[in-house]
JSON list of C-alpha atoms in Angstrom, two decimals:
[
{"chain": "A", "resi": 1, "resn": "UNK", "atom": "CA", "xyz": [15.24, -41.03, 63.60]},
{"chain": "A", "resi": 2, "resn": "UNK", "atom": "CA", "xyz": [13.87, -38.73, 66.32]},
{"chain": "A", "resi": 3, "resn": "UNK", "atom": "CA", "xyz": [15.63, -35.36, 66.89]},
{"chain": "A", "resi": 4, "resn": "UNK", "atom": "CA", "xyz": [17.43, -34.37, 70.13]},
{"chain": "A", "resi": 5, "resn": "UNK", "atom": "CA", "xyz": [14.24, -32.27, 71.93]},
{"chain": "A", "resi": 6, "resn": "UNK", "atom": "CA", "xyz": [10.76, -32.62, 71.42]},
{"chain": "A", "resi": 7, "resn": "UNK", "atom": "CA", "xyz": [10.50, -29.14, 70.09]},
{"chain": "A", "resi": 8, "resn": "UNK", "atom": "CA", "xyz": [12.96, -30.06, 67.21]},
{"chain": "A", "resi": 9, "resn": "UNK", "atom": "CA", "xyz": [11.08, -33.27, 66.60]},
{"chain": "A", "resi": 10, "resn": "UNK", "atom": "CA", "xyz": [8.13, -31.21, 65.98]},
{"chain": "A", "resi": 11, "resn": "UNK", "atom": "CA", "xyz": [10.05, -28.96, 63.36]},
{"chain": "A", "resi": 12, "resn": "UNK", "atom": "CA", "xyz": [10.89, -32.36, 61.68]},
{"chain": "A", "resi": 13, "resn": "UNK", "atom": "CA", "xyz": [7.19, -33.21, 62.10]},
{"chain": "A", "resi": 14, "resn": "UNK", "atom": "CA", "xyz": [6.04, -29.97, 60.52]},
{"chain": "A", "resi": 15, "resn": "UNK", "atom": "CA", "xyz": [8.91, -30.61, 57.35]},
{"chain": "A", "resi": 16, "resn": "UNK", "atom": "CA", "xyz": [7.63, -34.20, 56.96]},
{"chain": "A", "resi": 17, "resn": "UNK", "atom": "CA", "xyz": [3.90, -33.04, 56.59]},
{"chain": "A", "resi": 18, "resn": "UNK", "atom": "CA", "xyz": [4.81, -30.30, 54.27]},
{"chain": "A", "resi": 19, "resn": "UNK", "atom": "CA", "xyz": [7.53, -32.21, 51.72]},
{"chain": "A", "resi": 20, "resn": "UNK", "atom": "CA", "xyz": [4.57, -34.86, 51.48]},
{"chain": "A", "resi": 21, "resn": "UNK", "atom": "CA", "xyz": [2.12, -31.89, 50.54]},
{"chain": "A", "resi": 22, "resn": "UNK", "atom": "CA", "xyz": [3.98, -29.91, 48.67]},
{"chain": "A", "resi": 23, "resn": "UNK", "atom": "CA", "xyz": [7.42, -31.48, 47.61]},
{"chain": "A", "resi": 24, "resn": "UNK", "atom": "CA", "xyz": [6.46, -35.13, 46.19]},
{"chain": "A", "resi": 25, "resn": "UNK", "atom": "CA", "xyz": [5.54, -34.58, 42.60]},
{"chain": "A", "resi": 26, "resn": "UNK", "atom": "CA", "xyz": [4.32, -38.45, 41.07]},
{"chain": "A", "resi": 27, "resn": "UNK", "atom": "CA", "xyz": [4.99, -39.31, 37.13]},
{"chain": "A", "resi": 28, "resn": "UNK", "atom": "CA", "xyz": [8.24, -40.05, 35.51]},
{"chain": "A", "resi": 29, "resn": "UNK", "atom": "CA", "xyz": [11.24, -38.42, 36.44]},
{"chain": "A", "resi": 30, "resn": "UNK", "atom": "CA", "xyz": [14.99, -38.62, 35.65]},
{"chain": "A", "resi": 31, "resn": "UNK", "atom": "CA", "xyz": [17.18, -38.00, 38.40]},
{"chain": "A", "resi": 32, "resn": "UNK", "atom": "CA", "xyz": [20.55, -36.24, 38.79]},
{"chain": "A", "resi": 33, "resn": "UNK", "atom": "CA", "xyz": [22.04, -39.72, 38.64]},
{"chain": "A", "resi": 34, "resn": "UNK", "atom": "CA", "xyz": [20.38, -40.52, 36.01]},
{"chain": "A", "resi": 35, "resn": "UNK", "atom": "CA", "xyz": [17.80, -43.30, 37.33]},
{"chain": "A", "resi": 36, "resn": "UNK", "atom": "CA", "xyz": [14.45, -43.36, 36.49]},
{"chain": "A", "resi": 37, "resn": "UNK", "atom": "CA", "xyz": [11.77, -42.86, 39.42]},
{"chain": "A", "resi": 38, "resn": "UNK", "atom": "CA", "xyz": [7.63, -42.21, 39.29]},
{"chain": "A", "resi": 39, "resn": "UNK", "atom": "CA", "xyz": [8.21, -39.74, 42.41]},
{"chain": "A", "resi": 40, "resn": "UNK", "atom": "CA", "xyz": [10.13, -36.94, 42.91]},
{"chain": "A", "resi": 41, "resn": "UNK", "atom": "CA", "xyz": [11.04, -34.97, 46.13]},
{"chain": "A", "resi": 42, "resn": "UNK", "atom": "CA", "xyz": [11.43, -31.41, 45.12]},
{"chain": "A", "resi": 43, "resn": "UNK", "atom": "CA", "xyz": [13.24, -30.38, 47.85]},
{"chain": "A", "resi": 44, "resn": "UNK", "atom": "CA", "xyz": [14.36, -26.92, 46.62]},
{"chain": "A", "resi": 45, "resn": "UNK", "atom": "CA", "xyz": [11.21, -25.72, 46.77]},
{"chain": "A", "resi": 46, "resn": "UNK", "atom": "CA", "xyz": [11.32, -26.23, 50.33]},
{"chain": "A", "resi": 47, "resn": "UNK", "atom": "CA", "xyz": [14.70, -25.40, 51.50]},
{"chain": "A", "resi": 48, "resn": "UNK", "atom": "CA", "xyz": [13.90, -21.71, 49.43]},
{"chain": "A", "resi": 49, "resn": "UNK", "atom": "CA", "xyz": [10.85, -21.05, 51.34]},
{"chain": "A", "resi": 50, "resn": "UNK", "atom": "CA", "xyz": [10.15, -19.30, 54.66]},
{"chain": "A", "resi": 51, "resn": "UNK", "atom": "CA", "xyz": [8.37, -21.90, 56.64]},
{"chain": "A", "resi": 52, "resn": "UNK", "atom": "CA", "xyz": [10.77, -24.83, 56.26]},
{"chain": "A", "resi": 53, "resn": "UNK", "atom": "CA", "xyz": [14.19, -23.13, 56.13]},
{"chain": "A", "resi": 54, "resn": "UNK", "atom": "CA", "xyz": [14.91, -22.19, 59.57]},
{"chain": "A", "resi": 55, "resn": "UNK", "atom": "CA", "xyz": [13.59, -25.92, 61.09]},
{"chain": "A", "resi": 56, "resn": "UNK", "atom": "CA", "xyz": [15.45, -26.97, 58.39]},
{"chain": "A", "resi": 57, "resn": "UNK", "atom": "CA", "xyz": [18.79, -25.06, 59.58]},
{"chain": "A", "resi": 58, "resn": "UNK", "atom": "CA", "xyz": [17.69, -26.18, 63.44]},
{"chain": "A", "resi": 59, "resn": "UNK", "atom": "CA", "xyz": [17.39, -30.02, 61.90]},
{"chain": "A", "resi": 60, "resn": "UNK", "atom": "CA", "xyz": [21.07, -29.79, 60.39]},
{"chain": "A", "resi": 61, "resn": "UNK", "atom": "CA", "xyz": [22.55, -27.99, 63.37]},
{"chain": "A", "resi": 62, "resn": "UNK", "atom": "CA", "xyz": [20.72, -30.98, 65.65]},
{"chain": "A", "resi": 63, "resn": "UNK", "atom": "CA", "xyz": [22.41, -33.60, 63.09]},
{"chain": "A", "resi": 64, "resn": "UNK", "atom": "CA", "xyz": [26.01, -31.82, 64.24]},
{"chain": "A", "resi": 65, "resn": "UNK", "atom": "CA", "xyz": [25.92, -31.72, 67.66]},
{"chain": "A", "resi": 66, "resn": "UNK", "atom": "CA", "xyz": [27.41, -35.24, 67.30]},
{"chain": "A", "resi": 67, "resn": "UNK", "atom": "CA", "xyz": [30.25, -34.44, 65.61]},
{"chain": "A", "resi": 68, "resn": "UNK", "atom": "CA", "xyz": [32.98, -32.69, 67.19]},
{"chain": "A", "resi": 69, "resn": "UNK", "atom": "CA", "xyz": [34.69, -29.47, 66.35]},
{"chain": "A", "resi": 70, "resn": "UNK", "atom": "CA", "xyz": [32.86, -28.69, 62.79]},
{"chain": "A", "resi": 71, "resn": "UNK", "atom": "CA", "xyz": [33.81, -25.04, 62.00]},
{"chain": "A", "resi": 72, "resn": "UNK", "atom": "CA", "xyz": [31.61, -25.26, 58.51]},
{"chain": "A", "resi": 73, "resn": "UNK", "atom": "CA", "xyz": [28.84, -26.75, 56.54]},
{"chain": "A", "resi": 74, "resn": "UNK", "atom": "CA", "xyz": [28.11, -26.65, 52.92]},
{"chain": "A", "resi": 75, "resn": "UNK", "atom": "CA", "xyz": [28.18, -28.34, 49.52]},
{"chain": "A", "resi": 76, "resn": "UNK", "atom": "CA", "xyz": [27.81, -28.67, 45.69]},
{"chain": "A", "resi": 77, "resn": "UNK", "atom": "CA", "xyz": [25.96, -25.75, 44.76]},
{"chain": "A", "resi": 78, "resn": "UNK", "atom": "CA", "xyz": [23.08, -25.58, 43.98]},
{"chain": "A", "resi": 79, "resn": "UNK", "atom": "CA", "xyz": [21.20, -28.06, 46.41]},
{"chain": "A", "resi": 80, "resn": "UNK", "atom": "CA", "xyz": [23.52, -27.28, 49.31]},
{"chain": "A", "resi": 81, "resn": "UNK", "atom": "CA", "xyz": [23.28, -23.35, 49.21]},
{"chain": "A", "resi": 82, "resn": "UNK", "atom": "CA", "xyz": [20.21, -22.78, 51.33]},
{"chain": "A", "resi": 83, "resn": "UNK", "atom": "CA", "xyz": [20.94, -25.63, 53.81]},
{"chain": "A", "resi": 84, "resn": "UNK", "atom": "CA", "xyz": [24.27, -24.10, 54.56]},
{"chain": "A", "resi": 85, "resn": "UNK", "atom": "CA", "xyz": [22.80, -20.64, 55.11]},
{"chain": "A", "resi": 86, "resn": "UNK", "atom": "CA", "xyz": [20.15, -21.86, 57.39]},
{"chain": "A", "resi": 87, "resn": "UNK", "atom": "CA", "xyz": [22.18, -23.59, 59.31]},
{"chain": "A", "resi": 88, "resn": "UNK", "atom": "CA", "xyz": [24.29, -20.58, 59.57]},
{"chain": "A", "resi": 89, "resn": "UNK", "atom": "CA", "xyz": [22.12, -18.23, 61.07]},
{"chain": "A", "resi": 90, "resn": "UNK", "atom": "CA", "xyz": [20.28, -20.61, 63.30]},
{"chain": "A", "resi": 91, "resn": "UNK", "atom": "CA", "xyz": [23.66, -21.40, 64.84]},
{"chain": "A", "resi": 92, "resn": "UNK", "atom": "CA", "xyz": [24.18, -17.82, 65.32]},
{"chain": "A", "resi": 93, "resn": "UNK", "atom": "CA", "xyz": [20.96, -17.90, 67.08]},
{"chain": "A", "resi": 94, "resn": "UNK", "atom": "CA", "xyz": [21.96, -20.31, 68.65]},
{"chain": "A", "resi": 95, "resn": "UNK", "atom": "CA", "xyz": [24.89, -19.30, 70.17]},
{"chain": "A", "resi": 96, "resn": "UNK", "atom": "CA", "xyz": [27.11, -22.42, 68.57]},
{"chain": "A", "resi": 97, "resn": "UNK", "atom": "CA", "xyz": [28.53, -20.38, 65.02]},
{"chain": "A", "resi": 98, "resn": "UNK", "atom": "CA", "xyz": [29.15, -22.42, 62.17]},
{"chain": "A", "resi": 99, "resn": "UNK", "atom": "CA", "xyz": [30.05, -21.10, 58.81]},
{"chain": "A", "resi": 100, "resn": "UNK", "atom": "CA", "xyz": [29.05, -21.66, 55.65]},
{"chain": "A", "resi": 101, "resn": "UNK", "atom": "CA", "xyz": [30.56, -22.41, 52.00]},
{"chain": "A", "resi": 102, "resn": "UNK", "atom": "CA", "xyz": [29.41, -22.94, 48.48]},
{"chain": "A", "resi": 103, "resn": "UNK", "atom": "CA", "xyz": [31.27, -25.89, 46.04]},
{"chain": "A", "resi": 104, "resn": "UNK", "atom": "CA", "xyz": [31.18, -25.06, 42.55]},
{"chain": "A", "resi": 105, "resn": "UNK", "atom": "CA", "xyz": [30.95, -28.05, 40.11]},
{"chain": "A", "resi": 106, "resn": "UNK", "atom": "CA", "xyz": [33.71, -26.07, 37.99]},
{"chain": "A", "resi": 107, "resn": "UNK", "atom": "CA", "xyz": [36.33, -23.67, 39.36]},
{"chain": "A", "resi": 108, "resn": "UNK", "atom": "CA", "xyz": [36.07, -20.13, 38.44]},
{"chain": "A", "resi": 109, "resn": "UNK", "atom": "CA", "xyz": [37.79, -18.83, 35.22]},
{"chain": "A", "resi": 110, "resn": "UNK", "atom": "CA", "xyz": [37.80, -15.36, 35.95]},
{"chain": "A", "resi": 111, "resn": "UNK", "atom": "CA", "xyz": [38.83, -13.16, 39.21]},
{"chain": "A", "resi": 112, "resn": "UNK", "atom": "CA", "xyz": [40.58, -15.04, 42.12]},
{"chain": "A", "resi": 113, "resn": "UNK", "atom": "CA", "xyz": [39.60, -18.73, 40.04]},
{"chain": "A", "resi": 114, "resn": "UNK", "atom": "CA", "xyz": [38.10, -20.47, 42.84]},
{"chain": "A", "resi": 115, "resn": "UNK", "atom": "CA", "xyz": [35.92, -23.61, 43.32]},
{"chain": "A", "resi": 116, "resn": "UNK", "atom": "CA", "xyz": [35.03, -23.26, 47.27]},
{"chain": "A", "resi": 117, "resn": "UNK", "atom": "CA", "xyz": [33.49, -19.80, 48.22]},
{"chain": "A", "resi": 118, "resn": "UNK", "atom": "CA", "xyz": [32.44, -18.96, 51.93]},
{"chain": "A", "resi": 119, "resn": "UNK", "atom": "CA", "xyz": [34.66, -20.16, 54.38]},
{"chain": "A", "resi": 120, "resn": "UNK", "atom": "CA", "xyz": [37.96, -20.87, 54.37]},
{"chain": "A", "resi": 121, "resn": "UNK", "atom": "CA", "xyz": [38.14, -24.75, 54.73]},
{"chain": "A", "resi": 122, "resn": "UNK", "atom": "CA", "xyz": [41.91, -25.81, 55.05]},
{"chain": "A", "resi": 123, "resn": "UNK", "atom": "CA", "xyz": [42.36, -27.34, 57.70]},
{"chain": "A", "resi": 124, "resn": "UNK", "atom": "CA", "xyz": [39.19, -27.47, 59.25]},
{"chain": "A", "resi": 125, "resn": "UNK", "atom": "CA", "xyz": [36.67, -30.44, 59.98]},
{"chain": "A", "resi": 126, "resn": "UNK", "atom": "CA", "xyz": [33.53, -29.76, 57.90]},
{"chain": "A", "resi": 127, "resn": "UNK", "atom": "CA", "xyz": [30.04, -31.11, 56.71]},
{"chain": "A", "resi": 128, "resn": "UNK", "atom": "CA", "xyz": [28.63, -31.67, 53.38]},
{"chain": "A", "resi": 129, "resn": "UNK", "atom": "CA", "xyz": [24.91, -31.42, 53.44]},
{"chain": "A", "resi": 130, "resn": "UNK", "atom": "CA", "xyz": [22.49, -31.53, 50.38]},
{"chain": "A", "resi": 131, "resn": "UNK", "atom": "CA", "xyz": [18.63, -31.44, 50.00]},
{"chain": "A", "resi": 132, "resn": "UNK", "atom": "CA", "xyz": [17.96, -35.24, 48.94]},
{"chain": "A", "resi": 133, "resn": "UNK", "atom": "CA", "xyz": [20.59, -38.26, 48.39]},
{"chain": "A", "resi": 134, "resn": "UNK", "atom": "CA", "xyz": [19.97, -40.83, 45.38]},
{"chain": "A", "resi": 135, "resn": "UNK", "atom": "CA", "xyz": [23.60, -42.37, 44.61]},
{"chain": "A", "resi": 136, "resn": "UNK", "atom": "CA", "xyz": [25.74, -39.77, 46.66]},
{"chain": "A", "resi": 137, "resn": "UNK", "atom": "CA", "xyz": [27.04, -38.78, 43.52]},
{"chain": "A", "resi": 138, "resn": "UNK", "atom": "CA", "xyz": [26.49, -34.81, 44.42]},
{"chain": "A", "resi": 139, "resn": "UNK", "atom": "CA", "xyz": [28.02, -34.71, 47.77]},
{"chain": "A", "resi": 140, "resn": "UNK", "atom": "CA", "xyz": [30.99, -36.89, 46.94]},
{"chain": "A", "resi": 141, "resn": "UNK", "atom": "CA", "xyz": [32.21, -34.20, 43.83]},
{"chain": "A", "resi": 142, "resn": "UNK", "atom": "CA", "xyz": [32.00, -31.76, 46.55]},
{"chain": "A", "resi": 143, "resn": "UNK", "atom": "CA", "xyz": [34.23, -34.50, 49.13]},
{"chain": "A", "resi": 144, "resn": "UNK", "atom": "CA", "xyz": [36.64, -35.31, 46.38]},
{"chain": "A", "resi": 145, "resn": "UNK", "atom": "CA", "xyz": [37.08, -30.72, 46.11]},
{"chain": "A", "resi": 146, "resn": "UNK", "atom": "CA", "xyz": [36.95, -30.29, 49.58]},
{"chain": "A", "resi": 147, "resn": "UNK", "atom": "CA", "xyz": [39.82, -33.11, 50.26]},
{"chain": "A", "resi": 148, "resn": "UNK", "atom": "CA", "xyz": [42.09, -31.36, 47.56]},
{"chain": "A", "resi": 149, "resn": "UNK", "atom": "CA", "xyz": [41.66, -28.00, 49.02]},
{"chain": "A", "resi": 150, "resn": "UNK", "atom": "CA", "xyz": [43.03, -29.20, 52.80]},
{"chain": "A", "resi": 151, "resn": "UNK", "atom": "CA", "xyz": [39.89, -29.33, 54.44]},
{"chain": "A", "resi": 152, "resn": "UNK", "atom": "CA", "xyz": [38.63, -32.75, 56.70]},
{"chain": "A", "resi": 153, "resn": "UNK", "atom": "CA", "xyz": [35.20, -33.92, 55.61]},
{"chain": "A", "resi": 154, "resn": "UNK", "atom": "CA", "xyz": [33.86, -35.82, 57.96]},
{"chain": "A", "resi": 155, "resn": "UNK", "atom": "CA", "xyz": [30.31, -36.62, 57.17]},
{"chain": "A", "resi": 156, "resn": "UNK", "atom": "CA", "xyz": [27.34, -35.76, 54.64]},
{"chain": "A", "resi": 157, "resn": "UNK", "atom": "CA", "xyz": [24.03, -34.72, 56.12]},
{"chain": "A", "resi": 158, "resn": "UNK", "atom": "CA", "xyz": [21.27, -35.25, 53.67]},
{"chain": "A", "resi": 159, "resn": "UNK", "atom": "CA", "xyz": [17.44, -33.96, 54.36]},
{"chain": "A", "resi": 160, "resn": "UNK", "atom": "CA", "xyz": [15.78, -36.29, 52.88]},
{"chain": "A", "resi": 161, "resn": "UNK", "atom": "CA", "xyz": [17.35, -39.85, 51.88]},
{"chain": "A", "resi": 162, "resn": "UNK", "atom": "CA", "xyz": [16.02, -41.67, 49.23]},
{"chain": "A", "resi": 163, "resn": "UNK", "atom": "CA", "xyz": [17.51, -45.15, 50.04]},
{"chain": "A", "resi": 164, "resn": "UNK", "atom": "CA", "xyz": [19.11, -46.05, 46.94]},
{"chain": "A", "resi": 165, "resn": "UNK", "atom": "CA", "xyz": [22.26, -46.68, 48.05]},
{"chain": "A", "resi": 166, "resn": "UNK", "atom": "CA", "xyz": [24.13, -43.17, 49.20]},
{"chain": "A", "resi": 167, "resn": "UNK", "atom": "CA", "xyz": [24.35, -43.76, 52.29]},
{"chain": "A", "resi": 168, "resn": "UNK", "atom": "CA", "xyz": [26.87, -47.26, 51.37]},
{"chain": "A", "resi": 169, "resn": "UNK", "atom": "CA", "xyz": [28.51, -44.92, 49.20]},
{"chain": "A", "resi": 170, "resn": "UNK", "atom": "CA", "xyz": [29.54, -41.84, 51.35]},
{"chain": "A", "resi": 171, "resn": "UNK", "atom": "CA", "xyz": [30.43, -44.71, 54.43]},
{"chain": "A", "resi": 172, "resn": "UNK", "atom": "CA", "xyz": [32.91, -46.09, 51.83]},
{"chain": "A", "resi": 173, "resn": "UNK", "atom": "CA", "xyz": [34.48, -43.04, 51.65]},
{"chain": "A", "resi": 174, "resn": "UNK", "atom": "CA", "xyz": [35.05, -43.21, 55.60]},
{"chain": "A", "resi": 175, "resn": "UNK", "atom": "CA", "xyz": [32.21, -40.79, 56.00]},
{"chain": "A", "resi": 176, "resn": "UNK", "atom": "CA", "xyz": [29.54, -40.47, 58.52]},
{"chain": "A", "resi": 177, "resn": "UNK", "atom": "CA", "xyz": [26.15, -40.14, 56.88]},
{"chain": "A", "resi": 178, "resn": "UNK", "atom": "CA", "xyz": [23.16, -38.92, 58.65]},
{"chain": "A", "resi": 179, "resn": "UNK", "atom": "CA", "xyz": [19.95, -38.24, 57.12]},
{"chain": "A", "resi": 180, "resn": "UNK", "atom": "CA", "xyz": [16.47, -36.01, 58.70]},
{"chain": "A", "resi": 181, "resn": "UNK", "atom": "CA", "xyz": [14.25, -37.88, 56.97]},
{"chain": "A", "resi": 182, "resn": "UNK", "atom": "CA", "xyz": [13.80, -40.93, 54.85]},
{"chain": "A", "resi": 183, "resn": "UNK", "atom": "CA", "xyz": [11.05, -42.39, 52.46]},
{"chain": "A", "resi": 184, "resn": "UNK", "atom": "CA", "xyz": [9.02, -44.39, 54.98]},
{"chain": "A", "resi": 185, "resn": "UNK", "atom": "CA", "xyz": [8.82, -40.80, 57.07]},
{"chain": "A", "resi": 186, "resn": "UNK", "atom": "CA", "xyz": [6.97, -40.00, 53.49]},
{"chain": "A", "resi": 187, "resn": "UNK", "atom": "CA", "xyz": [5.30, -42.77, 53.01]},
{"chain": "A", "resi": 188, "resn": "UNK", "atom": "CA", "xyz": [7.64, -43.60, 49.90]},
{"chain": "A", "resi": 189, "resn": "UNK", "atom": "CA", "xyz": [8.64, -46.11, 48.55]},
{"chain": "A", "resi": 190, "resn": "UNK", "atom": "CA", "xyz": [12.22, -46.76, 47.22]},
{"chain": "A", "resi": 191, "resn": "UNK", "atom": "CA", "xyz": [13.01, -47.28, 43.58]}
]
């Protein structure tokens, strides 16, 4: 994948070099689907930290610009969080606004008892984005909550894509799926 402009490929550049310095961690792992890997991409430690959030929120806002009339982005907390707000304020910056919301795994039990914060999503063609993709398991949930609360999901942007089969799963679901950056960007390979 190559990004729209060449300065945006060189934000993508500048992400790949630092996930493979300082987001690949090698031994044994257990992922949040549950399989087994000797890598993992800790991409939370990235999307939290000054130098790659805002080419990570000009990445994502890239990845949209081929999908027509998306009024918000956002996810299963906690992965999605920080994508959503960078993407926020670079498309303020950018002079394209997109809002953001948050997808609780559980509704709230207290105050107004709600499972999607942010922006209101009825009715309204949105992304689900996440930090890295293993089964699809993560951005589905928040799918499956966004489709009962009225809104139209219409594809899952993932930063980094593991290629272990989300990308068949979210397409099943009559989803577009995009992806920044995949495991032969890191020099990965899949398991």
């Amino acid at each position: 994948m190559t990004l729209s402009t060449p300065e945006l490929e060189a934000d993508r550049q500048a992400l790949i070099a630092l996930i493979k310095d300082e987001a690949v961690f090698h031994g044994d792992f257990t992922l949040s689907s549950g399989k087994k890997a000797t890598y993992y991409v800790d991409m939370r430690k990235l999307t939290l930290d000054h130098r790659a959030a805002p080419a990570i929120g000009r990445i994502v806002l890239d990845l949209l610009q081929g999908l027509d009339g998306i009024e918000a982005v956002g996810g299963l907390t906690l992965g999605a969080d920080p994508i959503a707000n960078a993407v926020l304020h670079e498309s303020v910056r950018a002079g394209r606004p997109v809002d953001a919301f948050v997808v609780r795994k559980e509704p709230k039990d207290h105050g107004r008892g709600r499972q999607i914060e942010g922006a209101e999503v009825a009715g309204k063609r949105v992304v689900v984005v996440e930090d890295t993709s293993t089964t699809g398991g993560s951005p589905l949930k928040a799918v499956e909550v966004l489709r009962k609360a009225g809104a139209e999901p219409v594809a899952v942007i993932s930063i980094v894509d593991r290629k272990t089969g989300a990308q068949v799963a979210i397409e099943a679901e009559g989803l577009q799926w995009l992806a920044a950056i995949d495991l032969a960007d890191l020099g990965l390979d899949p398991q």
